[in-house]
Amino acid sequence: MPSAKLVLDAAFTIAPVPRRLFGSFVEHMGRCVYTGIYEPGHPTADDQGLRRDVMELTKEIGPTVVRYPGGNFVSNYRWEDGTGPKNQRPTRLDLAWHSIETNQFGLHEFDDWAKKVDTEVMMAVNLGTRGLQEACDLLEYTNHEGGTYWSDRRIANGAKDPFNYKLWCLGNEMDGPWQVGHKTPEEYGRLAAETGKAMRLIDSEIELVACGSSNSRMPTFGQWESTVLELTYDTVDYISLHAYYEETDNDPLTFLASAVNMDNFIEDVISTADAVRARGRHKKRINLSFDEWNVWYINQFSGDGPKPNTVEWKPQPRLIEDEYSVTDAVVVGTFMNSLLRHGDRVTVACQAQLVNVIGLLRSEEGGAAWKQTIAYPFEQMRRLATGQIVQVVASGDKFDSPTYTDVPVVDATATYDEETGRAALFVANRSLEESSVLEVDLRGLGATAVREASTLHAGSNQDRHTTNLEDHSAVAPRPFTDHVLDSGRLKASLPPLSWTVFEFDCLRG
Ligand code: AHR
């Protein structure tokens, strides 16, 4: 039976938990917006056509920030199309997803939705088919008080108060040849620097994200970040990372170890950003915005599955509606761990996407909405990770997969909140077949009691492929009792292929 030993001590912390680490993403893609968050005529729709059932589930999951409106979509989007009277909004071709965009949902609708679910907006500007002027127009529209052309149009469209968005993406995946308006790093870096400079003249308090690589397998990875940051260092605050993982070739071990790749990706981007800092003798550090991450069965999409340009032009086509399993939930837990353990530099992260499109949630037109398996690790960490990220000193059994070596069977992160006197521990057992014995020395946190413990794994009559498609509550965290805390030492038996979460009461001070 595999085992792991951890030591946690409040004296050894990494950074405060960045609240924006628990972000998600709403793109005009497939059924994320239309029949996802917006469906006039749905039995639960409010007077603006926003689905109350999806809003309730969103509030439970609690994303702290939501990126909008894309994604690849943003690179051919005219933001003005989604403003003003709905019967005057144009219908357009969306080239990114080969879809019809009716523009019945736009900026004001999204702002209303974000306020209702109590989340921050992370806005993206189009640097594919558009540029500096349109980005400035949008910022003037959203953030300027009034008395100018664009701010007065916002007021005329019903929003007296500015939206005041602080966090802005300068384009999306501009390194990708699939991107409408794809650019070289030099072209993009200059455009991003000049656009960011002008945007800061409108609002000096905004935070700007430059596009990094679309994934670490891109042939330009590393060189792209280096060139872009050389050109934008003084203007931007973050460089972005995107990554999607899937189980391929019947190789669950490599899939279960995917967070190793995520850790390496993050550390490589930190090194690259810091090398640019050193070369330029800059004082500030560039932080990381991991603003797209998830499990995505992309081979089913770009392999034998339907490709956007082979489907007919229609509104809200079903695109990449992956159904997530127990295994996916455990892997997503390890992604959350990867982000949290790098929370000193990864200070923004957005799971992609919120609903239907590789979604935390699923919804059916005119029908039900429910949580996918992967929503649970997200929701738990967002709720319980507060205060400081604690360094985890770990030893234990490791495994090799066809791609990765020396992968810890048990993957863990922890937080400690001095103000509330609570600590949290997030643990994945990557062993497919075996329980793992976990021993944690929590004396340095002053842990006195387990307040809450739950585990997500395949229950009886289930296997690791079980999803929530048929029975919407088939896979969820269940109370976990197979543990004992004695004199600040925890001993637990983690079920095979599981995601387990503990919350502790601690002595304060
Ligand atoms: O999230 C789906 C797509 O993945 C996004 O539009 C794009 O940015 C990425 O390639």
Coordinates of C-alpha atoms and ligand atoms in Angstrom, one line a residue:
M1 CA 0.0 0.0 0.0
P2 CA 1.5 3.4 -0.9
S3 CA 2.1 5.9 1.8
A4 CA 3.0 9.6 2.3
K5 CA 4.2 11.7 5.2
L6 CA 3.7 15.4 5.3
V7 CA 4.8 18.1 7.7
L8 CA 3.0 21.4 7.9
D9 CA 4.1 24.4 10.0
A10 CA 2.6 27.9 10.2
A11 CA 6.1 29.4 10.3
F12 CA 6.8 28.2 6.8
T13 CA 4.4 29.8 4.3
I14 CA 4.6 30.6 0.6
A15 CA 2.2 33.6 0.2
P16 CA -1.3 34.7 1.0
V17 CA -3.9 32.8 -1.0
P18 CA -4.6 34.9 -4.0
R19 CA -8.4 35.2 -4.2
R20 CA -8.3 35.5 -8.0
L21 CA -6.8 32.0 -8.2
F22 CA -10.4 30.7 -8.2
G23 CA -11.6 32.2 -11.5
S24 CA -13.6 30.8 -14.4
F25 CA -14.3 31.8 -18.0
V26 CA -17.4 32.6 -20.0
E27 CA -16.8 32.6 -23.8
H28 CA -19.3 33.2 -26.6
M29 CA -18.6 29.7 -27.7
G30 CA -21.0 26.7 -28.2
R31 CA -23.6 26.8 -25.4
C32 CA -21.6 28.6 -22.7
V33 CA -23.6 31.9 -23.1
Y34 CA -26.7 30.9 -25.0
T35 CA -28.7 28.2 -23.2
G36 CA -25.8 28.2 -20.6
I37 CA -26.0 31.4 -18.5
Y38 CA -28.6 33.1 -20.8
E39 CA -31.9 31.6 -22.0
P40 CA -34.9 33.8 -22.1
G41 CA -37.9 31.6 -21.9
H42 CA -36.3 29.0 -19.7
P43 CA -38.6 28.3 -16.7
T44 CA -35.9 29.7 -14.3
A45 CA -35.0 32.8 -16.4
D46 CA -35.2 36.1 -14.7
D47 CA -36.5 39.3 -16.4
Q48 CA -33.2 39.7 -18.2
G49 CA -33.2 36.1 -19.5
L50 CA -30.5 35.0 -17.1
R51 CA -30.9 31.4 -15.9
R52 CA -31.5 31.5 -12.2
D53 CA -30.7 27.8 -11.9
V54 CA -27.2 28.3 -13.4
M55 CA -26.7 31.4 -11.3
E56 CA -27.5 29.5 -8.1
L57 CA -25.0 26.8 -9.0
T58 CA -22.4 29.4 -10.0
K59 CA -22.8 31.1 -6.6
E60 CA -22.3 27.8 -4.9
I61 CA -19.1 27.2 -6.8
G62 CA -18.2 30.8 -6.3
P63 CA -15.7 31.8 -9.0
T64 CA -14.0 34.9 -7.7
V65 CA -13.3 36.3 -11.2
V66 CA -14.8 35.4 -14.6
R67 CA -12.9 36.1 -17.9
Y68 CA -15.1 37.3 -20.8
P69 CA -15.9 37.2 -23.8
G70 CA -13.2 34.9 -25.1
G71 CA -11.1 33.0 -25.9
N72 CA -10.7 32.7 -29.6
F73 CA -14.0 34.4 -30.0
V74 CA -12.7 37.8 -28.9
S75 CA -10.2 38.0 -31.8
N76 CA -13.0 38.6 -34.3
Y77 CA -15.5 40.4 -31.9
R78 CA -16.9 43.9 -32.2
W79 CA -17.8 44.7 -28.6
E80 CA -20.2 47.4 -29.6
D81 CA -22.4 44.8 -31.3
G82 CA -23.5 43.6 -27.9
T83 CA -24.7 47.0 -26.6
G84 CA -27.8 49.0 -27.2
P85 CA -31.4 47.9 -28.0
K86 CA -31.5 44.2 -28.7
N87 CA -33.6 44.5 -31.8
Q88 CA -31.0 46.7 -33.4
R89 CA -28.0 44.5 -32.7
P90 CA -26.4 42.9 -35.7
T91 CA -26.2 39.1 -36.3
R92 CA -22.6 38.2 -37.4
L93 CA -20.5 35.3 -38.4
D94 CA -18.2 34.2 -35.6
L95 CA -15.1 32.9 -37.4
A96 CA -13.5 31.4 -34.4
W97 CA -16.2 28.8 -33.8
H98 CA -17.9 28.8 -37.2
S99 CA -21.1 30.0 -35.5
I100 CA -23.8 32.6 -35.8
E101 CA -23.5 35.3 -33.1
T102 CA -26.9 37.0 -32.5
N103 CA -25.4 39.5 -30.0
Q104 CA -28.5 39.2 -27.9
F105 CA -26.1 38.8 -25.0
G106 CA -23.4 41.4 -24.6
L107 CA -21.5 43.7 -22.3
H108 CA -24.4 45.0 -20.1
E109 CA -26.0 41.5 -19.8
F110 CA -22.7 40.1 -18.7
D111 CA -22.1 42.9 -16.2
D112 CA -25.6 42.3 -14.8
W113 CA -24.9 38.6 -14.6
A114 CA -21.5 39.1 -12.9
K115 CA -23.1 41.4 -10.3
K116 CA -25.8 38.9 -9.6
V117 CA -23.4 36.0 -9.0
D118 CA -21.0 38.4 -7.2
T119 CA -17.9 37.9 -9.2
E120 CA -15.2 40.2 -10.7
V121 CA -15.0 40.6 -14.4
M122 CA -11.8 40.0 -16.3
M123 CA -12.3 41.7 -19.7
A124 CA -10.5 40.7 -22.9
V125 CA -9.9 43.1 -25.9
N126 CA -9.7 42.1 -29.5
L127 CA -6.1 42.4 -30.8
G128 CA -6.8 40.0 -33.7
T129 CA -9.0 41.9 -36.2
R130 CA -9.0 45.1 -34.2
G131 CA -6.5 47.1 -32.2
L132 CA -5.6 50.0 -29.9
Q133 CA -8.4 52.4 -30.7
E134 CA -11.2 49.8 -30.2
A135 CA -9.6 48.7 -26.9
C136 CA -9.5 52.3 -25.7
D137 CA -13.1 52.8 -26.8
L138 CA -14.2 49.8 -24.8
L139 CA -12.3 50.9 -21.7
E140 CA -13.7 54.4 -22.0
Y141 CA -17.2 52.8 -22.2
T142 CA -16.7 50.6 -19.2
N143 CA -14.6 52.7 -16.8
H144 CA -15.0 56.4 -17.6
E145 CA -17.5 58.3 -15.4
G146 CA -19.4 60.1 -18.1
G147 CA -19.3 63.2 -20.3
T148 CA -17.5 61.6 -23.2
Y149 CA -18.8 59.8 -26.3
W150 CA -18.4 56.2 -25.2
S151 CA -19.1 56.8 -21.5
D152 CA -22.3 58.6 -22.4
R153 CA -23.3 55.8 -24.7
R154 CA -23.0 53.4 -21.7
I155 CA -25.2 55.7 -19.6
A156 CA -27.7 56.0 -22.5
N157 CA -27.7 52.2 -22.6
G158 CA -28.8 52.1 -19.0
A159 CA -25.6 51.9 -16.8
K160 CA -25.2 55.2 -15.0
D161 CA -22.2 54.0 -13.0
P162 CA -19.0 52.8 -14.7
F163 CA -18.4 49.1 -14.7
N164 CA -14.9 49.8 -13.4
Y165 CA -13.2 46.7 -14.6
K166 CA -9.6 46.4 -13.3
L167 CA -8.3 43.3 -15.0
W168 CA -7.8 43.3 -18.8
C169 CA -6.4 40.7 -21.2
L170 CA -4.5 42.2 -24.2
G171 CA -5.9 39.7 -26.7
N172 CA -6.1 35.9 -26.6
E173 CA -3.6 33.2 -27.7
M174 CA -2.0 35.5 -30.2
D175 CA 0.8 33.0 -30.7
G176 CA -1.6 30.4 -32.2
P177 CA -1.8 30.0 -36.0
W178 CA -5.5 29.2 -35.5
Q179 CA -6.1 32.6 -34.0
V180 CA -7.9 35.2 -36.2
G181 CA -5.2 37.8 -36.5
H182 CA -2.4 35.6 -35.3
K183 CA 0.8 37.5 -34.9
T184 CA 4.6 37.1 -34.5
P185 CA 5.9 37.8 -31.0
E186 CA 7.4 41.1 -32.3
E187 CA 4.1 42.2 -33.9
Y188 CA 2.1 41.2 -30.9
G189 CA 4.5 42.7 -28.3
R190 CA 4.5 46.1 -30.0
L191 CA 0.8 46.2 -30.4
A192 CA 0.2 45.0 -26.8
A193 CA 2.7 47.6 -25.4
E194 CA 1.1 50.5 -27.3
T195 CA -2.4 49.4 -26.6
G196 CA -1.6 48.9 -22.9
K197 CA 0.1 52.3 -22.7
A198 CA -2.9 54.1 -24.2
M199 CA -5.3 52.1 -21.9
R200 CA -3.4 53.2 -18.9
L201 CA -3.8 56.8 -20.0
I202 CA -7.5 56.3 -19.7
D203 CA -7.4 54.4 -16.4
S204 CA -4.1 54.2 -14.5
E205 CA -5.4 51.6 -12.1
I206 CA -6.1 48.8 -14.5
E207 CA -4.0 45.6 -14.5
L208 CA -2.9 44.2 -17.8
V209 CA -2.3 40.6 -19.0
A210 CA -0.1 40.0 -22.0
C211 CA -0.6 36.8 -24.0
G212 CA 1.9 34.1 -23.2
S213 CA 1.9 30.7 -25.0
S214 CA -1.3 28.8 -25.8
N215 CA 0.4 25.7 -24.3
S216 CA 3.9 24.6 -23.4
R217 CA 4.1 22.4 -26.6
M218 CA 4.0 25.4 -28.9
P219 CA 7.1 25.6 -31.0
T220 CA 7.6 29.2 -30.0
F221 CA 7.2 28.6 -26.2
G222 CA 9.8 30.4 -24.2
Q223 CA 10.9 32.6 -27.1
W224 CA 7.4 34.0 -27.3
E225 CA 7.3 35.0 -23.6
S226 CA 10.8 36.4 -23.8
T227 CA 10.2 38.6 -26.8
V228 CA 6.7 39.7 -25.7
L229 CA 7.9 40.7 -22.2
E230 CA 11.0 42.5 -23.6
L231 CA 8.5 44.7 -25.5
T232 CA 5.9 45.1 -22.8
Y233 CA 7.6 44.7 -19.5
D234 CA 6.9 48.2 -18.2
T235 CA 3.3 48.2 -19.3
V236 CA 1.9 44.8 -18.3
D237 CA 1.5 43.1 -14.9
Y238 CA 0.9 39.5 -16.0
I239 CA 1.8 37.0 -18.6
S240 CA -0.8 34.4 -19.4
L241 CA -0.6 30.6 -19.6
H242 CA -3.1 28.2 -21.1
A243 CA -3.1 24.4 -20.7
Y244 CA -5.5 21.6 -21.3
Y245 CA -4.9 17.9 -20.6
E246 CA -6.7 14.7 -21.4
E247 CA -6.3 10.9 -21.1
T248 CA -5.0 9.4 -24.3
D249 CA -3.8 6.0 -25.5
N250 CA -5.4 4.3 -22.6
D251 CA -2.7 5.8 -20.4
P252 CA -4.4 6.9 -17.2
L253 CA -1.1 7.2 -15.3
T254 CA 0.3 9.9 -17.5
F255 CA -3.1 11.7 -17.3
L256 CA -3.0 11.4 -13.5
A257 CA 0.5 12.9 -13.5
S258 CA -0.5 15.9 -15.7
A259 CA 0.0 18.4 -12.9
V260 CA 3.7 17.6 -13.2
N261 CA 3.6 19.2 -16.6
M262 CA 1.6 22.1 -15.2
D263 CA 4.1 22.7 -12.4
N264 CA 7.0 22.6 -14.9
F265 CA 5.1 25.0 -17.3
I266 CA 4.5 27.5 -14.5
E267 CA 8.1 27.3 -13.3
D268 CA 9.5 27.7 -16.8
V269 CA 7.4 30.9 -17.4
I270 CA 8.5 32.3 -14.0
S271 CA 12.1 31.7 -15.0
T272 CA 11.6 33.3 -18.4
A273 CA 9.9 36.4 -17.0
D274 CA 12.6 36.7 -14.3
A275 CA 15.3 36.5 -17.0
V276 CA 13.7 39.4 -18.8
R277 CA 13.5 41.2 -15.5
A278 CA 17.2 40.7 -14.9
R279 CA 18.3 41.7 -18.5
G280 CA 16.2 44.9 -18.3
R281 CA 17.2 45.7 -14.7
H282 CA 13.5 46.0 -13.9
K283 CA 12.3 46.3 -10.4
K284 CA 8.9 44.8 -10.6
R285 CA 8.1 41.2 -11.1
I286 CA 5.7 39.9 -13.7
N287 CA 3.1 37.6 -12.2
L288 CA 1.3 34.8 -14.0
S289 CA -2.3 34.6 -15.1
F290 CA -3.2 31.0 -15.8
D291 CA -6.3 32.1 -17.5
E292 CA -7.3 28.9 -19.2
W293 CA -6.9 25.5 -17.7
N294 CA -8.8 22.3 -17.6
V295 CA -9.2 18.7 -18.7
W296 CA -10.3 18.9 -22.4
Y297 CA -10.8 15.8 -24.6
I298 CA -9.4 17.8 -27.4
N299 CA -8.5 14.8 -29.6
Q300 CA -12.2 14.0 -29.9
F301 CA -12.6 17.5 -31.2
S302 CA -9.7 18.0 -33.4
G303 CA -9.2 14.4 -34.2
D304 CA -12.1 12.4 -35.5
G305 CA -14.8 14.7 -33.9
P306 CA -16.6 17.6 -35.5
K307 CA -14.3 20.5 -36.4
P308 CA -15.8 24.0 -36.3
N309 CA -15.4 24.6 -40.0
T310 CA -17.1 21.3 -41.0
V311 CA -20.3 22.1 -39.1
E312 CA -23.0 24.3 -40.6
W313 CA -23.3 27.9 -39.5
K314 CA -25.7 28.1 -36.6
P315 CA -26.2 29.8 -33.3
Q316 CA -25.0 28.0 -30.1
P317 CA -23.9 24.7 -31.7
R318 CA -23.0 22.0 -29.2
L319 CA -19.2 22.3 -29.0
I320 CA -16.8 20.4 -26.7
E321 CA -19.4 19.4 -24.1
D322 CA -17.1 17.1 -22.3
E323 CA -18.7 14.9 -19.6
Y324 CA -16.3 14.7 -16.7
S325 CA -15.6 11.6 -14.6
V326 CA -14.3 10.7 -11.2
T327 CA -10.8 10.5 -12.8
D328 CA -11.1 14.0 -14.3
A329 CA -12.2 15.4 -10.9
V330 CA -9.1 13.9 -9.2
V331 CA -6.9 15.4 -12.0
V332 CA -8.6 18.8 -11.7
G333 CA -7.9 18.6 -7.9
T334 CA -4.2 18.2 -8.7
F335 CA -4.4 21.2 -11.1
M336 CA -5.8 23.2 -8.2
N337 CA -2.9 22.0 -6.1
S338 CA -0.4 23.0 -8.7
L339 CA -1.9 26.5 -8.9
L340 CA -2.1 26.9 -5.1
R341 CA 1.5 25.8 -4.5
H342 CA 2.6 28.5 -7.0
G343 CA 0.4 31.1 -5.5
D344 CA 3.3 33.5 -4.9
R345 CA 3.5 34.0 -8.7
V346 CA 0.3 32.6 -10.2
T347 CA -2.1 35.2 -8.8
V348 CA -4.8 34.9 -11.4
A349 CA -6.2 31.7 -12.7
C350 CA -9.4 30.9 -14.7
Q351 CA -10.7 27.4 -15.2
A352 CA -12.2 27.1 -18.7
Q353 CA -15.1 27.2 -19.0
L354 CA -18.0 27.8 -16.6
V355 CA -20.9 26.0 -18.3
N356 CA -21.4 23.4 -21.1
V357 CA -18.2 24.1 -23.0
I358 CA -15.7 22.0 -21.0
G359 CA -17.8 23.2 -18.2
L360 CA -17.9 23.0 -14.4
L361 CA -21.6 23.1 -15.0
R362 CA -23.9 21.6 -17.5
S363 CA -27.3 22.8 -18.6
E364 CA -29.9 21.7 -21.1
E365 CA -32.1 24.0 -23.1
G366 CA -35.4 24.3 -21.3
G367 CA -34.2 21.7 -18.9
A368 CA -32.0 21.0 -15.9
A369 CA -28.6 22.4 -14.8
W370 CA -26.2 20.4 -12.7
K371 CA -22.6 20.3 -11.4
Q372 CA -20.0 18.2 -13.2
T373 CA -17.6 16.2 -11.1
I374 CA -14.8 18.7 -11.6
A375 CA -16.9 21.5 -10.0
Y376 CA -16.3 20.0 -6.5
P377 CA -12.5 20.3 -6.1
F378 CA -12.9 23.8 -7.4
E379 CA -15.7 24.8 -5.0
Q380 CA -14.0 23.2 -2.0
M381 CA -10.7 24.9 -2.5
R382 CA -12.3 28.2 -3.3
R383 CA -14.3 27.9 0.0
L384 CA -11.6 26.5 2.3
A385 CA -8.3 27.9 1.1
T386 CA -7.9 31.1 3.0
G387 CA -5.0 32.9 4.8
Q388 CA -1.6 31.7 3.9
I389 CA -0.4 28.9 1.6
V390 CA 1.6 26.5 3.7
Q391 CA 4.8 24.9 2.5
V392 CA 4.2 21.1 2.3
V393 CA 7.3 19.1 3.3
A394 CA 6.5 15.7 1.8
S395 CA 8.0 12.3 1.4
G396 CA 6.4 9.1 0.1
D397 CA 5.9 6.6 -2.6
K398 CA 6.3 7.6 -6.3
F399 CA 5.4 6.1 -9.6
D400 CA 6.5 6.3 -13.2
S401 CA 4.1 6.7 -16.1
P402 CA 5.1 6.4 -19.8
T403 CA 5.7 10.2 -19.8
Y404 CA 6.7 11.2 -16.3
T405 CA 9.0 9.7 -13.7
D406 CA 9.1 10.0 -9.9
V407 CA 5.5 11.2 -9.6
P408 CA 4.3 11.4 -6.0
V409 CA 1.3 9.0 -5.5
V410 CA -0.1 11.5 -3.0
D411 CA -0.3 15.1 -4.0
A412 CA -1.1 17.7 -1.3
T413 CA -1.4 21.4 -0.6
A414 CA -2.4 23.2 2.6
T415 CA -3.5 26.6 3.9
Y416 CA -3.5 28.2 7.3
D417 CA -5.7 31.2 8.3
E418 CA -4.5 32.8 11.5
E419 CA -7.6 35.1 11.7
T420 CA -10.1 32.2 11.7
G421 CA -7.8 29.7 13.4
R422 CA -8.5 27.2 10.6
A423 CA -6.3 25.2 8.3
A424 CA -7.2 23.2 5.2
L425 CA -5.5 20.2 3.5
F426 CA -6.2 19.1 -0.1
V427 CA -5.0 15.7 -1.1
A428 CA -5.2 13.6 -4.2
N429 CA -4.4 9.8 -4.1
R430 CA -3.3 9.1 -7.7
S431 CA -3.2 5.3 -7.2
L432 CA -5.8 3.7 -9.4
E433 CA -6.1 0.5 -7.3
E434 CA -4.8 1.1 -3.8
S435 CA -5.6 3.1 -0.8
S436 CA -2.8 5.3 0.4
V437 CA -1.7 5.7 4.0
L438 CA -1.4 9.4 4.8
E439 CA 0.4 10.7 7.9
V440 CA 0.5 14.5 8.6
D441 CA 2.3 16.2 11.3
L442 CA 0.2 19.3 12.0
R443 CA 1.7 20.2 15.3
G444 CA 3.2 23.3 13.7
L445 CA -0.3 24.5 12.9
G446 CA -1.6 23.8 16.4
A447 CA -4.4 21.6 14.9
T448 CA -6.8 20.4 17.6
A449 CA -9.7 18.9 15.7
V450 CA -11.0 18.0 12.2
R451 CA -14.0 20.3 11.5
E452 CA -14.8 18.7 8.2
A453 CA -13.5 15.9 6.0
S454 CA -14.8 14.7 2.7
T455 CA -13.7 12.5 -0.1
L456 CA -14.6 12.2 -3.8
H457 CA -14.0 8.8 -5.4
A458 CA -15.8 6.1 -7.2
G459 CA -18.4 4.7 -4.8
S460 CA -19.9 1.2 -4.8
N461 CA -21.5 0.4 -8.2
Q462 CA -19.4 3.1 -9.9
D463 CA -16.1 3.1 -11.7
R464 CA -13.5 5.8 -12.4
H465 CA -15.4 6.7 -15.6
T466 CA -18.7 7.6 -13.8
T467 CA -20.0 11.0 -14.6
N468 CA -23.0 13.1 -13.4
L469 CA -24.8 13.0 -16.8
E470 CA -27.6 10.6 -15.9
D471 CA -27.7 10.9 -12.2
H472 CA -26.7 14.5 -11.5
S473 CA -25.4 13.7 -8.0
A474 CA -23.7 10.4 -8.7
V475 CA -20.2 11.8 -8.1
A476 CA -19.8 14.3 -5.3
P477 CA -17.7 14.6 -2.1
R478 CA -19.0 12.3 0.7
P479 CA -18.2 12.6 4.4
F480 CA -14.9 10.9 5.1
T481 CA -14.3 9.2 8.4
D482 CA -11.3 7.0 7.8
H483 CA -8.9 9.2 9.8
V484 CA -7.8 10.0 13.3
L485 CA -6.2 13.2 14.7
D486 CA -4.2 12.6 17.8
S487 CA -1.9 15.2 19.5
G488 CA -1.6 17.2 16.2
R489 CA -0.8 14.1 14.1
L490 CA -3.3 13.0 11.5
K491 CA -3.5 9.4 10.1
A492 CA -5.8 8.6 7.3
S493 CA -6.4 5.9 4.7
L494 CA -7.2 7.7 1.4
P495 CA -9.4 5.7 -1.0
P496 CA -7.9 4.7 -4.4
L497 CA -8.2 7.4 -7.0
S498 CA -9.6 10.0 -4.7
W499 CA -9.7 13.7 -3.8
T500 CA -9.9 14.3 -0.1
V501 CA -10.3 17.6 1.8
F502 CA -9.8 18.3 5.5
E503 CA -10.6 21.4 7.5
F504 CA -9.0 21.7 10.9
D505 CA -9.5 23.8 14.0
C506 CA -6.2 25.2 15.2
L507 CA -4.9 27.0 18.3
R508 CA -4.4 30.6 17.4
G509 CA -1.2 32.6 17.7
Ligands
AHR1 O1 -11.6 27.4 -24.0 C1 -11.7 27.0 -25.4 C2 -10.6 27.7 -26.3 O2 -9.4 27.1 -26.0 C3 -10.5 29.1 -26.2 O3 -11.4 29.9 -27.0 C4 -9.1 29.4 -26.6 O4 -8.5 30.5 -26.1 C5 -8.4 28.1 -26.3 O5 -7.6 27.6 -27.4

